[in-house]
mmCIF file of C-alpha atoms in Angstrom:
data_model
loop_
_atom_site.group_PDB
_atom_site.id
_atom_site.type_symbol
_atom_site.label_atom_id
_atom_site.label_comp_id
_atom_site.label_asym_id
_atom_site.label_seq_id
_atom_site.Cartn_x
_atom_site.Cartn_y
_atom_site.Cartn_z
ATOM 1 C CA MET C 24 -6.427 -91.804 -33.170
ATOM 2 C CA ALA C 25 -4.991 -91.357 -30.015
ATOM 3 C CA PRO C 26 -3.065 -88.391 -30.893
ATOM 4 C CA GLN C 27 -5.502 -86.695 -32.734
ATOM 5 C CA LYS C 28 -7.665 -86.697 -29.581
ATOM 6 C CA GLN C 29 -5.012 -85.977 -27.381
ATOM 7 C CA ALA C 30 -4.348 -82.607 -29.762
ATOM 8 C CA LYS C 31 -8.323 -82.038 -29.569
ATOM 9 C CA ARG C 32 -8.029 -81.960 -25.746
ATOM 10 C CA ASN C 33 -5.024 -79.573 -25.538
ATOM 11 C CA ARG C 34 -6.991 -76.722 -27.821
ATOM 12 C CA ASN C 35 -10.101 -76.738 -25.881
ATOM 13 C CA ALA C 36 -8.080 -76.100 -22.708
ATOM 14 C CA THR C 37 -6.009 -73.418 -24.104
ATOM 15 C CA SER C 38 -9.472 -71.745 -25.630
ATOM 16 C CA PRO C 39 -11.468 -69.636 -23.305
ATOM 17 C CA ARG C 40 -14.946 -70.442 -22.902
ATOM 18 C CA LYS C 41 -17.924 -68.282 -24.119
ATOM 19 C CA LYS C 42 -20.211 -68.208 -21.259
ATOM 20 C CA ALA C 43 -23.784 -67.431 -22.162
ATOM 21 C CA PRO C 44 -25.779 -65.213 -20.126
ATOM 22 C CA HIS C 45 -28.596 -66.512 -17.459
ATOM 23 C CA GLY C 46 -31.893 -66.874 -19.662
ATOM 24 C CA GLY C 47 -30.071 -66.625 -22.961
ATOM 25 C CA SER C 48 -30.415 -62.485 -22.856
ATOM 26 C CA GLN C 49 -27.885 -60.049 -23.601
ATOM 27 C CA SER C 50 -25.851 -58.647 -20.357
ATOM 28 C CA ARG C 51 -27.089 -54.801 -19.418
ATOM 29 C CA ARG C 52 -24.258 -52.044 -20.045
ATOM 30 C CA PRO C 53 -24.340 -49.783 -16.524
ATOM 31 C CA VAL C 54 -26.289 -46.342 -17.062
ATOM 32 C CA ASN C 55 -23.754 -43.598 -17.041
ATOM 33 C CA LEU C 56 -26.113 -40.224 -15.718
ATOM 34 C CA ALA C 57 -23.495 -38.091 -17.769
ATOM 35 C CA ASP C 58 -23.903 -40.191 -21.016
ATOM 36 C CA PRO C 59 -26.255 -38.280 -23.596
ATOM 37 C CA VAL C 60 -27.767 -41.801 -24.314
ATOM 38 C CA ALA C 61 -28.760 -41.837 -20.617
ATOM 39 C CA PRO C 62 -32.635 -40.366 -21.327
ATOM 40 C CA ALA C 63 -33.096 -42.875 -23.747
ATOM 41 C CA ALA C 64 -31.633 -45.686 -21.861
ATOM 42 C CA THR C 65 -33.799 -44.589 -18.912
ATOM 43 C CA GLY C 66 -37.231 -44.073 -20.595
ATOM 44 C CA GLY C 67 -36.750 -40.777 -21.865
ATOM 45 C CA ARG C 68 -36.412 -39.017 -18.684
ATOM 46 C CA SER C 69 -33.673 -36.996 -17.863
ATOM 47 C CA ARG C 70 -32.394 -36.727 -14.238
ATOM 48 C CA SER C 71 -29.657 -33.739 -14.701
ATOM 49 C CA ALA C 72 -32.166 -31.046 -13.985
ATOM 50 C CA PRO C 73 -34.492 -31.755 -11.330
ATOM 51 C CA ALA C 74 -37.746 -29.847 -10.919
ATOM 52 C CA LYS C 75 -37.119 -28.422 -7.590
ATOM 53 C CA THR C 76 -34.224 -28.605 -5.339
ATOM 54 C CA THR C 77 -34.408 -29.275 -1.812
ATOM 55 C CA VAL C 78 -32.914 -27.428 0.839
ATOM 56 C CA ASN C 79 -32.362 -28.947 4.423
ATOM 57 C CA GLY C 80 -35.169 -31.601 3.230
ATOM 58 C CA GLN C 81 -37.223 -28.709 2.496
ATOM 59 C CA ARG C 82 -38.633 -27.868 -1.040
ATOM 60 C CA SER C 83 -37.430 -24.756 -2.396
ATOM 61 C CA GLU C 84 -40.239 -22.564 -4.390
ATOM 62 C CA PRO C 85 -39.220 -20.957 -7.789
ATOM 63 C CA VAL C 86 -37.552 -17.293 -7.722
ATOM 64 C CA ALA C 87 -39.831 -15.027 -9.055
ATOM 65 C CA ASP C 88 -38.487 -12.659 -11.656
ATOM 66 C CA ASP C 89 -36.122 -9.270 -11.059
ATOM 67 C CA ALA C 90 -39.300 -7.063 -11.848
ATOM 68 C CA ALA C 91 -41.493 -8.682 -9.478
ATOM 69 C CA VAL C 92 -39.281 -8.479 -6.688
ATOM 70 C CA ASP C 93 -38.550 -4.798 -7.057
ATOM 71 C CA GLU C 94 -41.992 -3.681 -7.135
ATOM 72 C CA VAL C 95 -42.763 -5.764 -4.037
ATOM 73 C CA ALA C 96 -39.850 -5.018 -1.755
ATOM 74 C CA PRO C 97 -40.567 -1.455 -0.866
ATOM 75 C CA ALA C 98 -44.221 -2.093 -0.003
ATOM 76 C CA ARG C 99 -42.826 -4.853 2.313
ATOM 77 C CA SER C 100 -40.152 -2.370 3.709
ATOM 78 C CA GLY C 101 -42.049 0.517 4.265
ATOM 79 C CA VAL C 102 -41.658 4.097 3.573
ATOM 80 C CA LEU C 103 -37.781 3.398 3.868
ATOM 81 C CA GLY C 104 -37.616 0.704 1.362
ATOM 82 C CA TRP C 105 -39.396 3.178 -1.052
ATOM 83 C CA VAL C 106 -37.005 5.875 -0.599
ATOM 84 C CA ARG C 107 -34.050 3.343 -1.298
ATOM 85 C CA ALA C 108 -36.355 2.377 -4.336
ATOM 86 C CA ASN C 109 -37.799 6.004 -5.558
ATOM 87 C CA PRO C 110 -34.855 8.487 -5.056
ATOM 88 C CA LEU C 111 -36.617 10.890 -7.779
ATOM 89 C CA LYS C 112 -40.070 10.453 -6.354
ATOM 90 C CA PHE C 113 -39.037 10.947 -2.742
ATOM 91 C CA THR C 114 -37.005 14.398 -3.944
ATOM 92 C CA THR C 115 -40.134 15.706 -5.277
ATOM 93 C CA TRP C 116 -41.569 15.170 -2.141
ATOM 94 C CA LEU C 117 -38.924 16.890 -0.021
ATOM 95 C CA LEU C 118 -39.269 19.759 -2.346
ATOM 96 C CA ALA C 119 -43.142 19.722 -2.172
ATOM 97 C CA LEU C 120 -42.863 20.046 1.510
ATOM 98 C CA PHE C 121 -40.166 23.000 1.523
ATOM 99 C CA GLY C 122 -42.275 24.933 -1.068
ATOM 100 C CA PHE C 123 -45.166 24.034 1.555
ATOM 101 C CA GLY C 124 -43.370 25.493 4.205
ATOM 102 C CA VAL C 125 -42.270 28.514 2.624
ATOM 103 C CA SER C 126 -45.761 29.421 1.544
ATOM 104 C CA ILE C 127 -47.249 29.328 5.040
ATOM 105 C CA TYR C 128 -44.681 31.934 6.055
ATOM 106 C CA LEU C 129 -45.550 33.926 2.889
ATOM 107 C CA THR C 130 -49.410 33.738 3.860
ATOM 108 C CA ILE C 131 -49.024 34.426 7.536
ATOM 109 C CA THR C 132 -46.844 37.403 6.782
ATOM 110 C CA HIS C 133 -49.345 39.006 4.063
ATOM 111 C CA PHE C 134 -52.322 38.621 6.504
ATOM 112 C CA ASP C 135 -50.577 39.810 9.735
ATOM 113 C CA THR C 136 -49.079 43.076 9.581
ATOM 114 C CA HIS C 137 -47.449 42.786 13.120
ATOM 115 C CA ILE C 138 -44.789 40.682 11.377
ATOM 116 C CA GLN C 139 -42.124 42.240 9.719
ATOM 117 C CA ILE C 140 -40.693 39.459 6.645
ATOM 118 C CA SER C 141 -37.270 38.453 7.370
ATOM 119 C CA CYS C 142 -35.821 40.160 4.404
ATOM 120 C CA SER C 143 -33.929 42.845 3.281
ATOM 121 C CA ASP C 144 -35.646 46.017 2.489
ATOM 122 C CA LYS C 145 -33.417 47.989 0.754
ATOM 123 C CA GLY C 146 -31.570 47.842 -2.862
ATOM 124 C CA LEU C 147 -32.610 45.039 -5.792
ATOM 125 C CA VAL C 148 -33.874 42.208 -2.786
ATOM 126 C CA ASN C 149 -36.619 43.923 -1.235
ATOM 127 C CA CYS C 150 -39.301 41.493 0.049
ATOM 128 C CA GLN C 151 -41.605 43.963 1.763
ATOM 129 C CA LYS C 152 -41.874 45.987 -1.397
ATOM 130 C CA VAL C 153 -42.875 42.836 -3.431
ATOM 131 C CA THR C 154 -45.330 41.041 -1.175
ATOM 132 C CA THR C 155 -47.434 44.389 -0.581
ATOM 133 C CA SER C 156 -47.431 45.637 -4.316
ATOM 134 C CA ALA C 157 -50.337 45.391 -6.660
ATOM 135 C CA GLN C 158 -48.962 42.287 -8.189
ATOM 136 C CA SER C 159 -49.227 40.560 -4.916
ATOM 137 C CA MET C 160 -52.875 40.226 -5.564
ATOM 138 C CA VAL C 161 -54.115 38.106 -8.796
ATOM 139 C CA PHE C 162 -56.927 40.086 -10.240
ATOM 140 C CA GLY C 163 -56.817 42.401 -6.982
ATOM 141 C CA ILE C 164 -58.599 39.570 -5.297
ATOM 142 C CA PHE C 165 -56.506 36.566 -4.742
ATOM 143 C CA PRO C 166 -53.185 36.807 -2.663
ATOM 144 C CA VAL C 167 -50.609 35.075 -4.631
ATOM 145 C CA ALA C 168 -49.246 33.522 -1.121
ATOM 146 C CA VAL C 169 -52.662 31.487 -0.715
ATOM 147 C CA LEU C 170 -52.428 30.641 -4.477
ATOM 148 C CA GLY C 171 -48.983 29.252 -3.530
ATOM 149 C CA LEU C 172 -50.093 27.500 -0.638
ATOM 150 C CA ALA C 173 -52.954 25.775 -2.041
ATOM 151 C CA PHE C 174 -50.930 24.687 -4.910
ATOM 152 C CA TYR C 175 -48.091 23.227 -2.560
ATOM 153 C CA THR C 176 -50.622 21.217 -0.328
ATOM 154 C CA PHE C 177 -51.725 19.410 -3.478
ATOM 155 C CA MET C 178 -48.290 18.694 -4.340
ATOM 156 C CA VAL C 179 -47.245 17.470 -1.255
ATOM 157 C CA ALA C 180 -49.892 15.287 -1.148
ATOM 158 C CA ILE C 181 -49.881 13.960 -4.977
ATOM 159 C CA ASN C 182 -46.088 13.679 -4.218
ATOM 160 C CA SER C 183 -46.044 11.891 -1.027
ATOM 161 C CA PRO C 184 -45.574 8.008 -0.837
ATOM 162 C CA LEU C 185 -49.018 7.288 -0.735
ATOM 163 C CA GLY C 186 -49.646 9.629 -3.461
ATOM 164 C CA TRP C 187 -47.019 7.865 -5.689
ATOM 165 C CA ARG C 188 -48.564 4.542 -5.014
ATOM 166 C CA PHE C 189 -51.902 5.672 -7.310
ATOM 167 C CA SER C 190 -50.267 4.733 -10.794
ATOM 168 C CA GLN C 191 -53.665 5.610 -12.676
ATOM 169 C CA PRO C 192 -52.937 7.800 -15.661
ATOM 170 C CA LEU C 193 -55.756 10.288 -14.174
ATOM 171 C CA VAL C 194 -53.135 10.839 -11.226
ATOM 172 C CA ARG C 195 -50.228 11.418 -13.322
ATOM 173 C CA TRP C 196 -51.810 13.812 -15.474
ATOM 174 C CA ALA C 197 -53.147 15.677 -12.706
ATOM 175 C CA ARG C 198 -49.550 15.499 -11.262
ATOM 176 C CA LEU C 199 -48.084 16.782 -14.229
ATOM 177 C CA GLY C 200 -50.664 19.428 -15.082
ATOM 178 C CA SER C 201 -50.340 21.100 -11.800
ATOM 179 C CA VAL C 202 -46.775 21.476 -11.820
ATOM 180 C CA ILE C 203 -46.790 22.738 -15.465
ATOM 181 C CA VAL C 204 -49.487 25.540 -14.566
ATOM 182 C CA GLY C 205 -47.325 26.122 -11.121
ATOM 183 C CA MET C 206 -44.230 26.848 -13.654
ATOM 184 C CA GLY C 207 -46.358 29.280 -16.045
ATOM 185 C CA PHE C 208 -47.280 31.313 -13.055
ATOM 186 C CA VAL C 209 -43.515 31.387 -11.748
ATOM 187 C CA LEU C 210 -42.542 32.571 -14.990
ATOM 188 C CA TYR C 211 -45.172 35.624 -14.624
ATOM 189 C CA LEU C 212 -44.348 36.239 -11.021
ATOM 190 C CA ILE C 213 -40.375 36.668 -12.021
ATOM 191 C CA TYR C 214 -41.584 38.864 -15.225
ATOM 192 C CA ALA C 215 -43.697 41.212 -12.380
ATOM 193 C CA GLU C 216 -40.792 41.427 -10.101
ATOM 194 C CA VAL C 217 -38.028 41.979 -12.546
ATOM 195 C CA ILE C 218 -39.808 44.294 -14.897
ATOM 196 C CA GLN C 219 -42.984 45.914 -13.153
ATOM 197 C CA ILE C 220 -41.976 45.912 -9.812
ATOM 198 C CA GLY C 221 -37.821 46.300 -9.932
ATOM 199 C CA ASN C 222 -37.173 44.187 -6.988
ATOM 200 C CA ILE C 223 -36.543 40.639 -6.012
ATOM 201 C CA CYS C 224 -37.937 38.666 -2.831
ATOM 202 C CA LEU C 225 -35.561 36.026 -1.549
ATOM 203 C CA TRP C 226 -38.537 34.133 -0.170
ATOM 204 C CA CYS C 227 -40.312 34.046 -3.393
ATOM 205 C CA THR C 228 -37.334 33.384 -5.396
ATOM 206 C CA SER C 229 -36.784 30.355 -3.138
ATOM 207 C CA VAL C 230 -40.372 28.937 -4.216
ATOM 208 C CA HIS C 231 -39.386 29.725 -7.770
ATOM 209 C CA VAL C 232 -36.214 27.786 -7.641
ATOM 210 C CA VAL C 233 -38.138 24.737 -5.713
ATOM 211 C CA THR C 234 -40.937 24.799 -8.552
ATOM 212 C CA PHE C 235 -38.491 24.825 -11.536
ATOM 213 C CA LEU C 236 -36.686 21.649 -10.173
ATOM 214 C CA MET C 237 -40.154 19.970 -9.537
ATOM 215 C CA PHE C 238 -41.116 20.745 -12.812
ATOM 216 C CA ALA C 239 -37.987 19.263 -14.112
ATOM 217 C CA LEU C 240 -38.232 16.104 -12.056
ATOM 218 C CA LEU C 241 -41.704 15.414 -12.835
ATOM 219 C CA ILE C 242 -41.069 15.926 -16.929
ATOM 220 C CA TYR C 243 -38.110 13.479 -16.540
ATOM 221 C CA ASP C 244 -40.522 11.142 -14.845
ATOM 222 C CA ALA C 245 -42.886 11.521 -17.519
ATOM 223 C CA THR C 246 -40.469 10.541 -20.278
ATOM 224 C CA SER C 247 -40.630 6.750 -18.837
ATOM 225 C CA TRP C 248 -44.404 6.429 -19.059
ATOM 226 C CA GLY C 249 -44.375 4.910 -22.150
ATOM 227 C CA LEU C 250 -40.879 2.812 -21.210
ATOM 228 C CA THR C 251 -42.770 1.406 -18.261
ATOM 229 C CA SER C 252 -45.566 0.386 -19.902
ATOM 230 C CA ALA C 253 -44.115 -1.235 -22.725
ATOM 231 C CA SER C 254 -41.788 -3.366 -20.585
ATOM 232 C CA VAL C 255 -44.563 -4.568 -18.114
ATOM 233 C CA ALA C 256 -46.950 -5.585 -21.295
ATOM 234 C CA PRO C 257 -44.683 -8.493 -22.332
ATOM 235 C CA ALA C 258 -44.126 -9.739 -18.840
ATOM 236 C CA LYS C 259 -47.933 -9.965 -18.256
ATOM 237 C CA ARG C 260 -48.146 -11.839 -21.324
ATOM 238 C CA HIS C 261 -45.875 -14.605 -20.444
#
Protein backbone atom coordinates (compact mmCIF):
# COMPACT_ATOMS: atom_id res chain seq x y z
CA MET A 1 0.00 0.00 0.00
CA ALA A 2 2.84 2.35 0.76
CA PRO A 3 4.34 2.17 -2.76
CA GLN A 4 0.89 2.78 -4.39
CA LYS A 5 0.25 5.85 -2.26
CA GLN A 6 3.71 7.19 -3.10
CA ALA A 7 3.08 6.76 -6.85
CA LYS A 8 -0.29 8.52 -6.62
CA ARG A 9 1.31 11.47 -4.85
CA ASN A 10 3.94 11.71 -7.59
CA ARG A 11 1.27 11.78 -10.34
CA ASN A 12 -0.64 14.57 -8.55
CA ALA A 13 2.48 16.65 -8.15
CA THR A 14 3.51 16.38 -11.84
CA SER A 15 0.05 16.93 -13.42
CA PRO A 16 -1.15 20.63 -13.87
CA ARG A 17 -4.05 21.62 -11.73
CA LYS A 18 -7.17 23.05 -13.34
CA LYS A 19 -8.21 26.17 -11.57
CA ALA A 20 -11.85 26.99 -11.78
CA PRO A 21 -12.63 30.69 -12.34
CA HIS A 22 -14.13 32.72 -9.56
CA GLY A 23 -17.84 32.14 -9.20
CA GLY A 24 -17.72 29.17 -11.54
CA SER A 25 -18.10 31.27 -14.73
CA GLN A 26 -15.85 31.07 -17.77
CA SER A 27 -13.17 33.69 -18.40
CA ARG A 28 -13.98 36.52 -20.88
CA ARG A 29 -11.88 37.02 -23.97
CA PRO A 30 -10.72 40.65 -24.43
CA VAL A 31 -12.66 42.41 -27.18
CA ASN A 32 -10.64 43.57 -30.17
CA LEU A 33 -12.20 46.49 -32.01
CA ALA A 34 -10.69 45.31 -35.30
CA ASP A 35 -12.25 41.86 -34.84
CA PRO A 36 -15.34 41.36 -37.06
CA VAL A 37 -17.06 39.74 -34.08
CA ALA A 38 -16.55 42.88 -32.00
CA PRO A 39 -19.96 44.45 -32.79
CA ALA A 40 -21.73 41.38 -31.49
CA ALA A 41 -19.56 41.29 -28.38
CA THR A 42 -20.27 44.92 -27.61
CA GLY A 43 -24.02 44.66 -27.87
CA GLY A 44 -24.28 45.20 -31.67
CA ARG A 45 -22.67 48.67 -31.72
CA SER A 46 -19.66 49.29 -33.94
CA ARG A 47 -17.03 51.72 -32.74
CA SER A 48 -14.94 51.85 -35.93
CA ALA A 49 -16.88 54.76 -37.56
CA PRO A 50 -17.93 57.51 -35.17
CA ALA A 51 -20.89 59.61 -36.20
CA LYS A 52 -19.09 62.94 -35.79
CA THR A 53 -15.40 63.61 -35.57
CA THR A 54 -13.82 66.14 -33.24
CA VAL A 55 -11.10 68.64 -34.07
CA ASN A 56 -9.35 70.28 -31.13
CA GLY A 57 -12.19 69.28 -28.86
CA GLN A 58 -14.88 70.80 -31.13
CA ARG A 59 -17.52 68.85 -33.00
CA SER A 60 -17.31 69.14 -36.79
CA GLU A 61 -20.47 69.32 -38.86
CA PRO A 62 -21.05 67.11 -41.93
CA VAL A 63 -19.68 68.57 -45.17
CA ALA A 64 -22.31 69.57 -47.76
CA ASP A 65 -22.25 68.09 -51.24
CA ASP A 66 -20.26 69.69 -54.07
CA ALA A 67 -23.31 71.05 -55.90
CA ALA A 68 -24.53 72.97 -52.86
CA VAL A 69 -21.04 74.37 -52.23
CA ASP A 70 -20.74 75.55 -55.87
CA GLU A 71 -24.05 77.41 -55.62
CA VAL A 72 -23.34 79.09 -52.29
CA ALA A 73 -19.69 80.01 -52.87
CA PRO A 74 -20.28 82.68 -55.57
CA ALA A 75 -22.95 84.33 -53.45
CA ARG A 76 -20.64 84.53 -50.42
CA SER A 77 -17.62 85.84 -52.36
CA GLY A 78 -19.52 88.56 -54.25
CA VAL A 79 -19.17 89.59 -57.88
CA LEU A 80 -15.59 88.28 -58.19
CA GLY A 81 -16.68 84.80 -57.11
CA TRP A 82 -19.61 84.96 -59.52
CA VAL A 83 -17.25 85.88 -62.38
CA ARG A 84 -14.96 82.93 -61.64
CA ALA A 85 -17.86 80.50 -61.37
CA ASN A 86 -19.73 81.78 -64.47
CA PRO A 87 -17.28 82.82 -67.22
CA LEU A 88 -19.86 82.37 -69.98
CA LYS A 89 -22.41 84.61 -68.30
CA PHE A 90 -19.78 87.21 -67.50
CA THR A 91 -18.70 87.22 -71.17
CA THR A 92 -22.24 87.94 -72.31
CA TRP A 93 -22.34 90.89 -69.93
CA LEU A 94 -19.06 92.29 -71.30
CA LEU A 95 -20.32 91.92 -74.86
CA ALA A 96 -23.55 93.67 -73.94
CA LEU A 97 -21.59 96.55 -72.39
CA PHE A 98 -19.51 96.91 -75.56
CA GLY A 99 -22.60 96.94 -77.76
CA PHE A 100 -24.24 99.44 -75.39
CA GLY A 101 -21.29 101.81 -75.70
CA VAL A 102 -21.21 101.63 -79.52
CA SER A 103 -24.98 102.16 -79.66
CA ILE A 104 -24.64 105.32 -77.58
CA TYR A 105 -21.99 106.63 -79.97
CA LEU A 106 -24.08 105.86 -83.08
CA THR A 107 -27.16 107.46 -81.51
CA ILE A 108 -25.25 110.66 -80.73
CA THR A 109 -23.82 110.91 -84.26
CA HIS A 110 -27.27 110.29 -85.72
CA PHE A 111 -28.94 113.22 -83.93
CA ASP A 112 -25.98 115.60 -83.73
CA THR A 113 -24.96 116.47 -87.26
CA HIS A 114 -22.03 118.54 -86.00
CA ILE A 115 -20.24 115.36 -84.87
CA GLN A 116 -18.50 113.59 -87.74
CA ILE A 117 -18.48 109.83 -87.30
CA SER A 118 -14.98 108.46 -86.98
CA CYS A 119 -14.85 106.25 -90.03
CA SER A 120 -13.81 106.19 -93.66
CA ASP A 121 -16.12 107.90 -96.14
CA LYS A 122 -14.60 106.51 -99.33
CA GLY A 123 -14.72 103.11 -100.96
CA LEU A 124 -16.55 100.08 -99.64
CA VAL A 125 -16.28 101.19 -96.02
CA ASN A 126 -18.39 104.35 -95.73
CA CYS A 127 -20.02 104.80 -92.32
CA GLN A 128 -21.44 108.21 -93.13
CA LYS A 129 -23.34 106.91 -96.15
CA VAL A 130 -24.74 103.95 -94.24
CA THR A 131 -25.86 105.90 -91.16
CA THR A 132 -27.57 108.59 -93.25
CA SER A 133 -29.24 106.27 -95.75
CA ALA A 134 -32.96 105.54 -95.95
CA GLN A 135 -32.29 102.12 -94.43
CA SER A 136 -31.04 103.81 -91.23
CA MET A 137 -34.70 104.52 -90.37
CA VAL A 138 -37.12 101.65 -89.71
CA PHE A 139 -40.46 102.39 -91.41
CA GLY A 140 -39.09 105.90 -91.86
CA ILE A 141 -39.80 106.61 -88.15
CA PHE A 142 -37.44 104.79 -85.79
CA PRO A 143 -33.69 105.31 -86.15
CA VAL A 144 -31.76 102.04 -86.22
CA ALA A 145 -29.26 103.50 -83.74
CA VAL A 146 -32.02 104.17 -81.19
CA LEU A 147 -33.42 100.65 -81.57
CA GLY A 148 -29.94 99.27 -81.06
CA LEU A 149 -29.50 101.40 -77.94
CA ALA A 150 -32.80 100.15 -76.51
CA PHE A 151 -31.85 96.56 -77.31
CA TYR A 152 -28.47 96.76 -75.62
CA THR A 153 -29.83 98.62 -72.62
CA PHE A 154 -32.05 95.63 -71.98
CA MET A 155 -29.24 93.14 -72.68
CA VAL A 156 -26.89 94.88 -70.24
CA ALA A 157 -29.51 94.65 -67.49
CA ILE A 158 -30.60 91.06 -68.08
CA ASN A 159 -27.03 89.75 -68.56
CA SER A 160 -25.63 91.51 -65.51
CA PRO A 161 -24.70 89.49 -62.39
CA LEU A 162 -27.96 90.63 -60.81
CA GLY A 163 -29.95 89.70 -63.91
CA TRP A 164 -28.47 86.19 -64.01
CA ARG A 165 -29.56 85.62 -60.41
CA PHE A 166 -33.17 85.48 -61.60
CA SER A 167 -33.52 81.89 -62.80
CA GLN A 168 -37.26 81.97 -63.48
CA PRO A 169 -38.30 80.53 -66.87
CA LEU A 170 -39.83 83.89 -67.87
CA VAL A 171 -36.48 85.66 -67.44
CA ARG A 172 -34.62 82.93 -69.30
CA TRP A 173 -36.98 83.02 -72.25
CA ALA A 174 -36.96 86.84 -72.33
CA ARG A 175 -33.15 86.81 -72.55
CA LEU A 176 -33.08 84.12 -75.22
CA GLY A 177 -35.97 85.56 -77.21
CA SER A 178 -34.43 89.04 -77.24
CA VAL A 179 -31.11 87.87 -78.63
CA ILE A 180 -32.90 85.80 -81.29
CA VAL A 181 -34.89 88.85 -82.39
CA GLY A 182 -31.72 90.96 -82.30
CA MET A 183 -29.86 88.44 -84.45
CA GLY A 184 -32.68 88.44 -86.98
CA PHE A 185 -32.55 92.24 -87.17
CA VAL A 186 -28.76 92.07 -87.64
CA LEU A 187 -29.20 89.80 -90.65
CA TYR A 188 -31.58 92.36 -92.17
CA LEU A 189 -29.07 95.18 -91.57
CA ILE A 190 -26.27 93.18 -93.20
CA TYR A 191 -28.51 92.63 -96.22
CA ALA A 192 -29.34 96.34 -96.32
CA GLU A 193 -25.67 97.37 -96.17
CA VAL A 194 -24.31 94.88 -98.69
CA ILE A 195 -27.19 94.61 -101.17
CA GLN A 196 -29.26 97.80 -100.94
CA ILE A 197 -26.68 100.44 -99.93
CA GLY A 198 -23.53 98.83 -101.26
CA ASN A 199 -21.35 100.06 -98.40
CA ILE A 200 -20.30 98.84 -94.95
CA CYS A 201 -20.18 100.71 -91.65
CA LEU A 202 -17.41 99.45 -89.37
CA TRP A 203 -19.17 100.65 -86.23
CA CYS A 204 -22.33 98.84 -87.29
CA THR A 205 -20.33 95.73 -88.17
CA SER A 206 -18.77 95.66 -84.70
CA VAL A 207 -22.27 95.65 -83.19
CA HIS A 208 -23.29 92.86 -85.58
CA VAL A 209 -20.34 90.72 -84.51
CA VAL A 210 -21.07 91.31 -80.82
CA THR A 211 -24.72 90.39 -81.33
CA PHE A 212 -23.73 87.17 -83.09
CA LEU A 213 -21.34 86.21 -80.26
CA MET A 214 -24.03 86.85 -77.66
CA PHE A 215 -26.47 84.81 -79.73
CA ALA A 216 -24.06 81.85 -79.85
CA LEU A 217 -23.29 82.00 -76.11
CA LEU A 218 -26.92 82.27 -75.04
CA ILE A 219 -27.96 79.46 -77.35
CA TYR A 220 -25.22 77.33 -75.82
CA ASP A 221 -26.42 78.27 -72.35
CA ALA A 222 -29.99 77.31 -73.29
CA THR A 223 -28.86 73.78 -74.21
CA SER A 224 -27.97 73.19 -70.53
CA TRP A 225 -31.43 74.09 -69.21
CA GLY A 226 -32.78 70.55 -69.39
CA LEU A 227 -29.54 69.04 -68.05
CA THR A 228 -29.51 71.38 -65.07
CA SER A 229 -33.14 70.66 -64.22
CA ALA A 230 -32.57 66.91 -64.46
CA SER A 231 -29.52 67.02 -62.18
CA VAL A 232 -31.14 69.25 -59.56
CA ALA A 233 -34.36 67.21 -59.25
CA PRO A 234 -32.74 64.01 -57.83
CA ALA A 235 -30.71 66.09 -55.39
CA LYS A 236 -33.87 67.71 -54.01
CA ARG A 237 -35.52 64.31 -53.54
CA HIS A 238 -32.58 63.14 -51.43
